[in-house]
Amino acid sequence: MDRIKFTACALVALLGLAACGDTVGEQALIGAGGGAATALVLDGDLLTGAALGAAGNVAACQSGAANC
């Protein structure tokens, strides 16, 4: 079961980062969705997952680390 959760988490994270968005707001919203979905799969705190996902996606997109 842990392998399924890990695979689902990795897939959600990759999809979230692959879809950057055109504005900072879109980037934050897409990242928050990916982070919350990851937290849901891993039985974590949804608010924390959303916050980390939003921050991570905005940072990746703004720094050029992600191909946006």
XYZ file of C-alpha atoms in Angstrom:
68
model
C 0.000 0.000 0.000
C 2.852 2.418 0.738
C 4.211 1.989 -2.768
C 0.840 2.971 -4.241
C 0.709 6.094 -2.070
C 4.247 7.053 -3.038
C 3.526 6.573 -6.742
C 0.331 8.606 -6.522
C 2.138 11.351 -4.608
C 4.942 11.519 -7.156
C 2.476 11.641 -10.037
C 0.454 14.450 -8.465
C 3.605 16.424 -7.697
C 4.937 16.067 -11.231
C 1.632 17.031 -12.797
C 1.361 20.036 -10.512
C 4.775 21.299 -11.465
C 4.269 20.544 -15.141
C 1.313 22.914 -15.316
C 2.805 26.201 -14.149
C 0.215 28.797 -15.091
C 0.727 32.204 -16.681
C 0.462 34.416 -13.594
C 1.759 34.090 -10.043
C -1.826 33.576 -8.862
C -2.372 30.706 -11.292
C 0.959 29.198 -10.299
C 0.009 29.366 -6.629
C -3.438 27.887 -7.255
C -2.084 24.983 -9.319
C 0.621 24.292 -6.749
C -1.878 24.455 -3.894
C -4.064 21.895 -5.627
C -1.135 19.563 -6.156
C 0.062 20.001 -2.588
C -3.383 19.398 -1.110
C -3.875 16.301 -3.269
C -0.498 14.982 -2.174
C -1.352 15.610 1.489
C -4.667 13.825 1.010
C -2.955 10.747 -0.458
C -0.372 10.709 2.337
C -2.921 11.391 5.126
C -1.217 14.702 5.900
C -2.553 18.134 6.769
C -4.354 19.564 3.724
C -3.668 23.216 4.603
C 0.043 22.582 5.060
C 0.174 20.592 1.827
C -1.597 23.368 -0.056
C 0.721 26.033 1.350
C 3.862 24.066 0.540
C 2.587 23.165 -2.927
C 1.753 26.782 -3.717
C 5.112 28.050 -2.505
C 7.005 25.297 -4.302
C 5.252 25.776 -7.621
C 5.624 29.555 -7.586
C 9.305 29.229 -6.682
C 9.918 26.660 -9.423
C 8.124 28.697 -12.061
C 9.581 32.067 -11.110
C 13.154 30.775 -10.867
C 12.985 29.029 -14.216
C 13.558 25.595 -12.653
C 10.318 24.389 -14.236
C 9.792 24.682 -17.963
C 6.813 27.048 -17.880
